[in-house]
């Protein structure tokens, strides 16, 4: 397949591009700067600018665009940027597709587990309703934008959980503390974080490209875990304690609204669609995932290539 990808320069995008190429597919990256190779095409999603010819001959579009959720404090301007960077990029892609006689057959567009808001211990399958809060609203608008793809395009929105990586990503700040023995659970630790390893994210996108699945897909491992369990497993994998809990009031003092929505909210998400379709996780259990994150798994490979 010929795949056009937005957001290919991020942690997930780099891994996914390598996974697609290793599977024999061609990948064209949309970039905001001057293209450096023939495999890059310039666009300006903030201005809604993308030449439909950039998508000519493409079989699929993968949309990972979006400013980092936890990178900066949530000022009013930053929250607007979080909305716009996702919605504008997605609408730019769908508008370009609408102008084509033969648009790509598939649009895979990223969303997030925060679509469900703070759902406590409720098991969340893909048919669960949207929750409340800023992140739920962002995910809702993001998915609505993807739904404006032209008729006949198979649209998949992936509600991705916390991506476990050996470096960077969601554990970029927590994992170094755990390795030093000074990390620990956040809040009471009973909130559920849906998790998935980086190689399994890339493999799932490849699976979804080649399947007939459409609509929302919960992108997480089949084994759920609360934060206490997740942090303990990571600490065990690097042979360190994880006793230094960070109380919720401290998190709220430092991070304000980010704390409740990003760290203290709970989504007990179940990957019902992927499981029913027969997807095989490389790291289906938290123990396997923690060993991989710690670099102690027995499978050789490179993270960037989407291998464990």
C-alpha angles and dihedrals in degrees: 000000000000107000126192111204131196115197095026094145096067128090094267094039094055092050092045094048090053092047092051093048092047087055090056100259127133116238125202115190124212110221135183094215130064108297113256098193140021087259091066130078126189122235138162109213094176088063094036092245121152125133107231087220087072086070096043111125093010119136096197144013121213116197118198098149121138142113116260112275098212101028097098140016115281102253117164089257092050093050089052088052091052089055097042097045089058104034097040094049092049094048090047089057095046093046090053089049091050090058093057128092089213110024122187112285096232138040117191108188125183122237131161143246087244086078084091095053118209102338101165114207096341112127107239120211123174093272093059114117124257114268131221132264138067097292093047089052091049092050091046094053090043091055092044089055091052089052089065090075111123121272113278095034112118105230122200123181115196116209096204123199129207107318112222112213136169089237135015123351124087093337094046093111101026101048097060089054091050090051089054092049094244099101128099147153122311117237114335089332094228094110114107119239114194104221139189134171121248095246090052091051091055093043091049092053090050089049091050092049091055097040131075094240119133136176128033120350125189105226107203141102119279092242113077123209139181120227093262090057094042096051092043091053092050091047092050091051091059093037096244134126121250103200103122101098119191108221119230094241090057091050091049091049092052101034104022112192091003091067096060096040102038107027109020102038119099130223115173093193125184121202093223097155096048093046093049090050092055100250112170116217119213089208106028095156130058091234091058092045093050091050090051093048089050090051092242100112119118096231114097120219147096126280092218090057092055092249126126 
